[in-house]
Short mmCIF file of C-alpha atoms and ligand atoms in Angstrom, two decimals:
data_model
loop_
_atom_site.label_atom_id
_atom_site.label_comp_id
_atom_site.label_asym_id
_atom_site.label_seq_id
_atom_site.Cartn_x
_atom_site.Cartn_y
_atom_site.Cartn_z
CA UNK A 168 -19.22 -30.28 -12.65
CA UNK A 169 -20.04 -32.66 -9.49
CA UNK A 170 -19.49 -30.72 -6.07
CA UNK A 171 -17.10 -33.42 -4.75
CA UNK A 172 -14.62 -32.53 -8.28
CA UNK A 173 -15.84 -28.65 -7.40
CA UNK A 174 -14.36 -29.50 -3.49
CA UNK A 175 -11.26 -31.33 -4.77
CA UNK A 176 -10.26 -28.35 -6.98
CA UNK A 177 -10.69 -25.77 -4.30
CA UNK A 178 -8.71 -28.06 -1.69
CA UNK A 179 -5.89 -28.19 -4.85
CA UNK A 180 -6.31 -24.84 -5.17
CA UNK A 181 -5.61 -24.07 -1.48
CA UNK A 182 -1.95 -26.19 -1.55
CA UNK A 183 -0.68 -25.02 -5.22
CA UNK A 184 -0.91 -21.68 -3.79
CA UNK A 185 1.00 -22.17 -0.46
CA UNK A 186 3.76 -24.01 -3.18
CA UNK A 187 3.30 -20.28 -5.04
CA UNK A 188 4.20 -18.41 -2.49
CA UNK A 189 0.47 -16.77 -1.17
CA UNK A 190 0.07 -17.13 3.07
CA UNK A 191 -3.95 -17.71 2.15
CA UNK A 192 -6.32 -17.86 -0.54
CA UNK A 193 -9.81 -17.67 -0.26
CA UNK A 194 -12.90 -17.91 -2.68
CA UNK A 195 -15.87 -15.50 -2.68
CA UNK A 196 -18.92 -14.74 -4.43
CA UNK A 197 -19.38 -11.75 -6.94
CA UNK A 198 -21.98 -9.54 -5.05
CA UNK A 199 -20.61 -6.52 -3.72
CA UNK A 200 -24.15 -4.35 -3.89
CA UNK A 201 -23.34 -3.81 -0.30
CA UNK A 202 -20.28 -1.65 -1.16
CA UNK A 203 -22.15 0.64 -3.65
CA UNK A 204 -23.55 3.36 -1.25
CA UNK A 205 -20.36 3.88 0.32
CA UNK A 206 -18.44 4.15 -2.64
CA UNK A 207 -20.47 6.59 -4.65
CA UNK A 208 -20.52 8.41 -1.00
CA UNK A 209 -16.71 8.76 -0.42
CA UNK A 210 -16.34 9.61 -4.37
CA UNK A 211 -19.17 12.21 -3.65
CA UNK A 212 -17.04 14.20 -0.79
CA UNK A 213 -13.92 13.74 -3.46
CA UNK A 214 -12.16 11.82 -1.05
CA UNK A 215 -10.47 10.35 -4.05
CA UNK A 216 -8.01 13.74 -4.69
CA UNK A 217 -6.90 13.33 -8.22
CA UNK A 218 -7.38 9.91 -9.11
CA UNK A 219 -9.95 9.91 -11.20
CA UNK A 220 -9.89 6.99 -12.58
CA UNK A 221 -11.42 5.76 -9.24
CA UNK A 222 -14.71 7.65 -11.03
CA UNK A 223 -14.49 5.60 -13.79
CA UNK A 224 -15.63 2.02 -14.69
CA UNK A 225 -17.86 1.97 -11.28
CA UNK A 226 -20.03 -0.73 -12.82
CA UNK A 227 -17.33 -2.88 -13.45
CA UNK A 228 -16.18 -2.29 -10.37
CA UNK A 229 -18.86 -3.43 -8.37
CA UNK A 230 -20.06 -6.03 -10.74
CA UNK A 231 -17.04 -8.23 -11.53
CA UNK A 232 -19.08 -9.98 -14.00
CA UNK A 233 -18.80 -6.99 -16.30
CA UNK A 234 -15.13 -6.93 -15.69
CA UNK A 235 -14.90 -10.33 -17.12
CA UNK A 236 -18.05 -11.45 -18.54
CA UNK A 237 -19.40 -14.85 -16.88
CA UNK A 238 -17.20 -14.80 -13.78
CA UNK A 239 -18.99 -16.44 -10.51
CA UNK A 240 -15.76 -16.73 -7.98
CA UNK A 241 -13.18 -14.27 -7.24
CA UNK A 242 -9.93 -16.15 -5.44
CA UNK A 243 -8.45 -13.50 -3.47
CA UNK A 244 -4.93 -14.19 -2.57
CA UNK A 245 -3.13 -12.85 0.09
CA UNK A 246 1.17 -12.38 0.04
CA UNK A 247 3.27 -11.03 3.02
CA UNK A 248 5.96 -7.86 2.37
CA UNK A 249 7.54 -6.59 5.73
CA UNK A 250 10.81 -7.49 5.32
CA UNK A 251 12.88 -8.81 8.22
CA UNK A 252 15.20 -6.50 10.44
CA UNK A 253 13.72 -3.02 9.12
CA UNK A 254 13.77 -0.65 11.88
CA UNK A 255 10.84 1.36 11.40
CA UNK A 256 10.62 3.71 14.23
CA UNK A 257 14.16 4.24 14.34
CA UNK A 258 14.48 5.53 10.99
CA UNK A 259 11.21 7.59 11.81
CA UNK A 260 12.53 9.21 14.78
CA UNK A 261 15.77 10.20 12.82
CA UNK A 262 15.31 13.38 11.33
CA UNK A 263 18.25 12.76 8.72
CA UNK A 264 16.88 9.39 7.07
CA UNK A 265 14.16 9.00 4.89
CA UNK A 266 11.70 7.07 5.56
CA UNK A 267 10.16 5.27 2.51
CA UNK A 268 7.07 2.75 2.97
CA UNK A 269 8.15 -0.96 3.36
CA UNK A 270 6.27 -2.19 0.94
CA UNK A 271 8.72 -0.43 -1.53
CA UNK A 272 11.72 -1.16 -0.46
CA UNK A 273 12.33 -4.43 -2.81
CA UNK A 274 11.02 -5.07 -6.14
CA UNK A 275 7.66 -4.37 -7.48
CA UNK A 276 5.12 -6.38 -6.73
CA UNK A 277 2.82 -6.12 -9.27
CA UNK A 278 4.45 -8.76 -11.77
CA UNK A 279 5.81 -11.23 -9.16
CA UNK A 280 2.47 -11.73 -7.94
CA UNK A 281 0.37 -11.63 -11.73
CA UNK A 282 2.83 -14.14 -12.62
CA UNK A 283 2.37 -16.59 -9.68
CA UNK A 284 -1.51 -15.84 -9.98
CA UNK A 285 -1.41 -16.86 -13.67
CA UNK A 286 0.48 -19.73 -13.03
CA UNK A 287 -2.27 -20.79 -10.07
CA UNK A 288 -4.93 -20.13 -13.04
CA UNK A 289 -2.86 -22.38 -15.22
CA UNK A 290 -2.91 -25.44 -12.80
CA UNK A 291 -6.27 -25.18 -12.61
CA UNK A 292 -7.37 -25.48 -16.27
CA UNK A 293 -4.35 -28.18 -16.45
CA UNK A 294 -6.17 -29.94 -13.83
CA UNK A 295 -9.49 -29.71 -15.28
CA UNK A 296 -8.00 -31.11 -18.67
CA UNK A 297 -6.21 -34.17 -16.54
CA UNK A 298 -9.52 -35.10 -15.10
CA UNK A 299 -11.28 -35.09 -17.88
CA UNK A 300 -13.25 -31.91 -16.80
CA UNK A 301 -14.39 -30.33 -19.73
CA UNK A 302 -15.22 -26.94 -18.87
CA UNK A 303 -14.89 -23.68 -21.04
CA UNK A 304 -12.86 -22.12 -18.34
CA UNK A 305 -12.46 -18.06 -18.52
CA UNK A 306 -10.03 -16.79 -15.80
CA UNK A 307 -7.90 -13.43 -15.66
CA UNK A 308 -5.28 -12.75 -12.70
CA UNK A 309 -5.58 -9.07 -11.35
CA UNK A 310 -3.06 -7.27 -8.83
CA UNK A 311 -4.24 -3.23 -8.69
CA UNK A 312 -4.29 -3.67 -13.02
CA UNK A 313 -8.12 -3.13 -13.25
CA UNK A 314 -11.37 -1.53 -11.30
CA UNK A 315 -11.31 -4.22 -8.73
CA UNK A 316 -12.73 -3.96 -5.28
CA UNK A 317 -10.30 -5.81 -3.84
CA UNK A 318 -10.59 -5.03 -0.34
CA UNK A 319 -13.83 -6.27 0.14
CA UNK A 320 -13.71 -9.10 -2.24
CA UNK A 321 -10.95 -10.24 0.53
CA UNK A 322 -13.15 -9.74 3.40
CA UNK A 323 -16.07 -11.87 1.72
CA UNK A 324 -13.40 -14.19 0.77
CA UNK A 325 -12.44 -14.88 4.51
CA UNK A 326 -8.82 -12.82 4.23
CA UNK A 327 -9.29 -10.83 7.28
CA UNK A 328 -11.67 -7.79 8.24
CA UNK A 329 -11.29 -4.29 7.10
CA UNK A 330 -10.13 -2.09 9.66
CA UNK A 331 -10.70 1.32 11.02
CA UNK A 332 -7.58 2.38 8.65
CA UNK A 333 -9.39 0.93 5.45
CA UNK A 334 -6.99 -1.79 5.10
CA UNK A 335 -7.56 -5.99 5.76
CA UNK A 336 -5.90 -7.11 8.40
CA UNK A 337 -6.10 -10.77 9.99
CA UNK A 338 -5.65 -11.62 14.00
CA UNK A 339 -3.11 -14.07 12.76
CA UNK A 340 -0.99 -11.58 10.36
CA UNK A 341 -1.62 -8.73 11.12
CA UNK A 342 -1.84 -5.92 7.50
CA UNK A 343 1.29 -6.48 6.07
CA UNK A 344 0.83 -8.46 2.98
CA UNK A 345 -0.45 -7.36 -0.57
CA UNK A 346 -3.84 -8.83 -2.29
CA UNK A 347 -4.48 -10.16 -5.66
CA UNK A 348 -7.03 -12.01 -7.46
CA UNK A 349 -8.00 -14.74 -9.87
CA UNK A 350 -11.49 -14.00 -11.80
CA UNK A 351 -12.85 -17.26 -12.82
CA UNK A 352 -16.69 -18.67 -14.17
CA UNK A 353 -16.00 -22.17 -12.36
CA UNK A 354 -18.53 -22.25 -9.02
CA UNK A 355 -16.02 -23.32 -6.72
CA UNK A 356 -17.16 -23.93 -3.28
CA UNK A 357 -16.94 -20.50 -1.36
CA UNK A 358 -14.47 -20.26 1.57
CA UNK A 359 -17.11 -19.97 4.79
CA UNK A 360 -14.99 -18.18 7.63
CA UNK A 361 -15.23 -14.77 6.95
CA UNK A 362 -13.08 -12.77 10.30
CA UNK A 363 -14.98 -10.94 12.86
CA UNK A 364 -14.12 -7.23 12.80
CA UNK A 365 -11.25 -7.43 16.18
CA UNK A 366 -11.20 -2.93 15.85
CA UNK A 367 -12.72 -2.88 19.16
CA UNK A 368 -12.72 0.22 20.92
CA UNK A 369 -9.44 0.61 19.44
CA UNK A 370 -8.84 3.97 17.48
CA UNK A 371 -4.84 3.72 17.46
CA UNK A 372 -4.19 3.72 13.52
CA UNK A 373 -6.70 7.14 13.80
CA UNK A 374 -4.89 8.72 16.28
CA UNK A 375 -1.45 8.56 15.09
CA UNK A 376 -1.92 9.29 11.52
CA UNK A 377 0.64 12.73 11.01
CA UNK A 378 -2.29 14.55 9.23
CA UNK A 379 -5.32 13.60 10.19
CA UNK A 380 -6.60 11.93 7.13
CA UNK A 381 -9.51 9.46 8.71
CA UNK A 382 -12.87 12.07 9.27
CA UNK A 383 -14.19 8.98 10.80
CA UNK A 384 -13.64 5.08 11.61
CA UNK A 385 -13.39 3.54 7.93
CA UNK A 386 -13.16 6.15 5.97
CA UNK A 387 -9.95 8.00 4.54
CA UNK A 388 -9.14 11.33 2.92
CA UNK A 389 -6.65 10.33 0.04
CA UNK A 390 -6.29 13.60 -0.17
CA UNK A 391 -4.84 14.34 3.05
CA UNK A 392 -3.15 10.97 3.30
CA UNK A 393 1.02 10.85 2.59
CA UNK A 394 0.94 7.85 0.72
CA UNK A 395 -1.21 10.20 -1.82
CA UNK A 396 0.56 13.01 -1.21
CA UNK A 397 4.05 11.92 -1.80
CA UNK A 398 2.37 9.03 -4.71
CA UNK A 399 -0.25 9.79 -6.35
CA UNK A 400 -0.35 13.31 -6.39
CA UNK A 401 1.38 14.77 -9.10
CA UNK A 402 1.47 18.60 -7.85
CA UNK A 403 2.81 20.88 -4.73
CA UNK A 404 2.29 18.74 -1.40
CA UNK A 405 0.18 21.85 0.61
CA UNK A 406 1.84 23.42 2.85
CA UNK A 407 -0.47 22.10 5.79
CA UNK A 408 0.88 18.88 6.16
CA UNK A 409 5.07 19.31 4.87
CA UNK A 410 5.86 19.76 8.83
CA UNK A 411 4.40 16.56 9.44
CA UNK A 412 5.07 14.79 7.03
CA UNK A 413 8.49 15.10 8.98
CA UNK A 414 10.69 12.39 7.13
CA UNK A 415 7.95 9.89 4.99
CA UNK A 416 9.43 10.69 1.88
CA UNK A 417 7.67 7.80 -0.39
CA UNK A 418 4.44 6.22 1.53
CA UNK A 419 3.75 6.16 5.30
CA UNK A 420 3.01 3.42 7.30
CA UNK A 421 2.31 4.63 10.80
CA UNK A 422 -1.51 3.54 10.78
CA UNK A 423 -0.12 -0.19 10.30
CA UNK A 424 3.04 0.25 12.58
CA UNK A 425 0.44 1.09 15.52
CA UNK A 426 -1.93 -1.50 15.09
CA UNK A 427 -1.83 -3.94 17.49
CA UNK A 428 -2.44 -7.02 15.52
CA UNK A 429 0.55 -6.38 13.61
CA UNK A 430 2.90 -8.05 16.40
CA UNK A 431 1.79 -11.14 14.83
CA UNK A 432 2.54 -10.39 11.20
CA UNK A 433 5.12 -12.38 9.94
CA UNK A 434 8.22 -11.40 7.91
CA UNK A 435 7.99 -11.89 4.13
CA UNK A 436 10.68 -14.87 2.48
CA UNK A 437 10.00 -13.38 -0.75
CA UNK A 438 13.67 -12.31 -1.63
CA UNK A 439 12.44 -10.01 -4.18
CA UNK A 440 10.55 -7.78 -1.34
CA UNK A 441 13.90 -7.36 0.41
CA UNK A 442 15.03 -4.34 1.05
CA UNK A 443 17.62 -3.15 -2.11
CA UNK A 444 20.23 -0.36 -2.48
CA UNK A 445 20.32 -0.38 1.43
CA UNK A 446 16.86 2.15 0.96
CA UNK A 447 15.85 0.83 5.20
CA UNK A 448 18.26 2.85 6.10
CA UNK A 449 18.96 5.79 3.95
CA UNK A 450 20.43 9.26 4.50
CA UNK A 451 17.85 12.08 3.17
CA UNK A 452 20.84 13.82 2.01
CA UNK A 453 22.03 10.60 -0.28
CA UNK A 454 18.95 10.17 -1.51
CA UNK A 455 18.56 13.95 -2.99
CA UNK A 456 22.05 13.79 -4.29
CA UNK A 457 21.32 10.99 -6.56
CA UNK A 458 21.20 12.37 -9.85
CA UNK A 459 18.62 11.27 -12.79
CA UNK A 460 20.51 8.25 -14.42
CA UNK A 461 21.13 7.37 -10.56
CA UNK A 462 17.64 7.67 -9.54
CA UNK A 463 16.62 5.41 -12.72
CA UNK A 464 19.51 2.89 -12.31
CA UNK A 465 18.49 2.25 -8.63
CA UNK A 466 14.76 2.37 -9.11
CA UNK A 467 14.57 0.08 -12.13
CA UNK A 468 12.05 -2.41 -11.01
CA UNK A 469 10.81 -0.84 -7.78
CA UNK A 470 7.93 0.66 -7.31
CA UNK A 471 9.92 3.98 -6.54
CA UNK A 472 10.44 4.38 -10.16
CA UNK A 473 6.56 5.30 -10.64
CA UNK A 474 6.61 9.07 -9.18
CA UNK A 475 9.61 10.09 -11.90
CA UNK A 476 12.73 12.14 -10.85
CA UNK A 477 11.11 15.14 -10.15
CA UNK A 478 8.66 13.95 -7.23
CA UNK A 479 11.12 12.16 -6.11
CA UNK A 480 12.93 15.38 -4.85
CA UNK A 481 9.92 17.14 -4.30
CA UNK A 482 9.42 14.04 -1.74
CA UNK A 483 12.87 14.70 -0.33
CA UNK A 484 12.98 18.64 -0.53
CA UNK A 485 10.39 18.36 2.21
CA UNK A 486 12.12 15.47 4.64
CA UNK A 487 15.45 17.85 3.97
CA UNK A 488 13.42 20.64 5.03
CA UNK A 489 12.07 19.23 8.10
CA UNK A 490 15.79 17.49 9.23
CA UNK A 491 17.89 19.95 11.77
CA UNK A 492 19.56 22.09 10.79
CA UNK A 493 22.47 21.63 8.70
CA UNK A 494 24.90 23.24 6.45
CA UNK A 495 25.45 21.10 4.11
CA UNK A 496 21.65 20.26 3.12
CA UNK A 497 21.61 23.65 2.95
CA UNK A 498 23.88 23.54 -0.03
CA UNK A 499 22.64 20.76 -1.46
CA UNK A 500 19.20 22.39 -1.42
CA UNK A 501 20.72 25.86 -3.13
CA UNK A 502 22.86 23.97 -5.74
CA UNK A 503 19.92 21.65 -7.15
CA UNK A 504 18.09 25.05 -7.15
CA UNK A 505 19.68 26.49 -9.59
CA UNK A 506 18.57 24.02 -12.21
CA UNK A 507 14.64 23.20 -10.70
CA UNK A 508 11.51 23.00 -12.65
CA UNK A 509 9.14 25.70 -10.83
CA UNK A 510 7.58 22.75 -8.95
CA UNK A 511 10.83 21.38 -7.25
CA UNK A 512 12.05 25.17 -6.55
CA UNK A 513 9.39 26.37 -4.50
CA UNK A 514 9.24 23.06 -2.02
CA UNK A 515 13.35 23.54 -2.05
CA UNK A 516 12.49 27.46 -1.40
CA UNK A 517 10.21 25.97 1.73
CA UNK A 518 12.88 23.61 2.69
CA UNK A 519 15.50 26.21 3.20
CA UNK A 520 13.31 28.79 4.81
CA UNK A 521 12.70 25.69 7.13
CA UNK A 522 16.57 25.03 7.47
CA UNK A 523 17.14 28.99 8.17
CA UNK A 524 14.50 28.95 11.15
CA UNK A 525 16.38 29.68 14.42
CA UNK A 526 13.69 28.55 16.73
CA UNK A 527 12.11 25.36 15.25
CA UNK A 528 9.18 24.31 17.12
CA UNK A 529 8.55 20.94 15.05
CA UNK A 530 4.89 19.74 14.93
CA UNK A 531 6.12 16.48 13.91
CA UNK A 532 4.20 13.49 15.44
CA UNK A 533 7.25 11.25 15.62
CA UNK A 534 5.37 7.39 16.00
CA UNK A 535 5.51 6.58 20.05
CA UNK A 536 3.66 3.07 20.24
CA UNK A 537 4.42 3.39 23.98
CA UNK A 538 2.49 5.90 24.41
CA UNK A 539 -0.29 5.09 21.67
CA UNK A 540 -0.77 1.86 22.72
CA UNK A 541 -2.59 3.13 25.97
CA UNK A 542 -5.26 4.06 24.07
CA UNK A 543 -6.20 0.69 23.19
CA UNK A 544 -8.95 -1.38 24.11
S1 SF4 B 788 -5.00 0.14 14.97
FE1 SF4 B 788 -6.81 -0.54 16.11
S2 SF4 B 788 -8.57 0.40 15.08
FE2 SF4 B 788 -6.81 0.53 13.68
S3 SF4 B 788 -6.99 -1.27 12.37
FE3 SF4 B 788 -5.64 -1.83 14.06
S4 SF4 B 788 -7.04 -2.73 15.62
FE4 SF4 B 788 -8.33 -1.62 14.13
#
């Protein structure tokens, strides 16, 4: 193919996807050799807790040519989540409500986004065909379904910089937007503005994380982390960090509520990321009271459904635990008690031993960007 069809497909490319839905696309290369030391380093110190499937496929992982044989792009696509009007460190600083990560407030992601990235794929073979391109075009649309680096494949692509709390984020729009990608074998013209790291001197998003899960700039501790905790992991949340995990029941956010680029994000339109069930502002108490056909009617579709019933009020055994004191979690804790797997009883058991405690000297870090934000640059 002539570069001037190459650069008239990759400016196509660039408005179909604004039409789709994406804030910014970008086009990169396929070598990531760069990102091999670090990664067999971090998987070394079994950062990675128990996902283990983050040991496997490491080739394909840092070859994306392996991944899909013959592919020399990757379009990284970028899609904005925070949804308007949430009140983030309100809910945080009330003991009672639960605090559940933004991005999973609305629907799952994962198929709104592989469908709109399939569709992009689509319009580009259609093109192709309409211009009497013949090409034998092999594509595949990924979002988190395969060993993709997709954090640096966004940086090379020009999506923003990674930051000191592992995530991209963009001087523009801040870090609150998911990534996906389009493997393709068609050379498209590569998208030459990759962002200057803004970090700085800046160490906010280090500083305010509840339990201490970044040993250094750049580098996180899934295994300390509350999104893994309260996600991924599948057994007892240690002891060391229920206290502050105060009330982040599914997620956390705190590292992207501090950073300072993040006054510029912009809410999401998406309807479907809007918050459902009214889960922005949710009672603890509510929450643990669902029971099982309650938990699956409200979670079908979100990504909430994904840690089961079970972890769901292991999650909430702890933010009950860590709420003042009050009589009536206290029998909501000893009723669903009676009838826990051993898991679920012994984080209720630590939840009412918490609830019984007369003098309750909390450890919580409750999220002050008043007084984090001195530390800035
Ligand atoms: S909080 Fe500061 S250090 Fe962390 S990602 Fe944002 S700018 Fe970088």
């Amino acid at each position: 193919m002539k570069d001037s069809d190459l650069n008239s497909l990759a400016n196509k490319i660039q408005s179909w996807a604004q039409d789709l839905g994406f804030q910014k696309i970008g086009i990169s290369e396929i070598d990531l050799s760069k990102e091999e030391a670090p990664l067999r380093a971090w998987l070394a110190k079994r950062y990675c807790g128990s996902m283990e499937w983050l040991n496997e496929n490491i080739e394909k992982r840092l070859h994306p040519n392996l991944l899909l044989p013959g592919t020399l792009r990757v379009i990284s696509a970028r899609m904005n989540y925070l949804p308007p009007d949430t009140q983030e460190i309100k809910i945080l600083k009330s003991s009672e409500k639960a605090y559940l990560s933004r991005y999973a407030l609305g629907r799952d992601y994962h198929k709104l986004m592989r469908k709109r990235l399939a569709k992009l794929a689509n319009q580009i073979e259609t093109w192709l065909s309409e211009n009497n391109l013949p090409v034998d075009v092999q594509q595949r649309a990924f979002v988190d379904s395969a060993p993709v680096l997709e954090r640096p494949l966004a940086e090379r692509a020009g999506l923003g910089w990674t930051g000191k709390h592992t995530l991209i984020l963009d001087d523009q729009d801040g870090s609150w937007f998911f990534l996906g990608e389009i493997f393709t074998n068609i050379p498209l013209p590569l998208t030459n503005r990759a962002k200057e790291n803004r970090c700085g001197d800046c160490e906010a998003c280090l500083k305010v994380c509840p339990t201490d899960a970044f040993p250094r700039p750049y580098e996180l501790d899934a295994r300390r982390c509350i999104s893994y905790l309260t996600i991924e992991h599948k057994g007892p949340i240690p002891e060391e960090f229920r206290e502050v995990m105060g009330n982040r029941v599914f997620g956390c956010d705190d590292c992207q509520l501090i950073c300072p680029w993040n006054k510029y994000a912009k809410p999401t339109d998406e309807k479907d990321f809007h918050p459902r069930h009214g889960l922005e502002n949710s009672e603890l108490l509510t929450l643990f009271n669902w029971d099982e056909s309650t938990f699956l009617e409200k979670t079908a579709g979100s990504p909430l459904r994904r840690i089961g019933y079970e972890r769901w009020q292991r999650n909430l055994a702890i933010g009950l635990g860590n709420a003042e004191t009050d009589e009536n979690i206290v029998r909501a804790l000893e009723d669903t008690r009676k009838n826990a797997s051993a898991l679920l009883r012994e984080h209720i058991d630590w939840a009412l031993s918490q609830q019984r405690k007369t003098d309750r000297r909390r450890k919580r870090k409750i999220l002050n960007p008043n007084k984090e934000k001195k530390t800035e640059k």
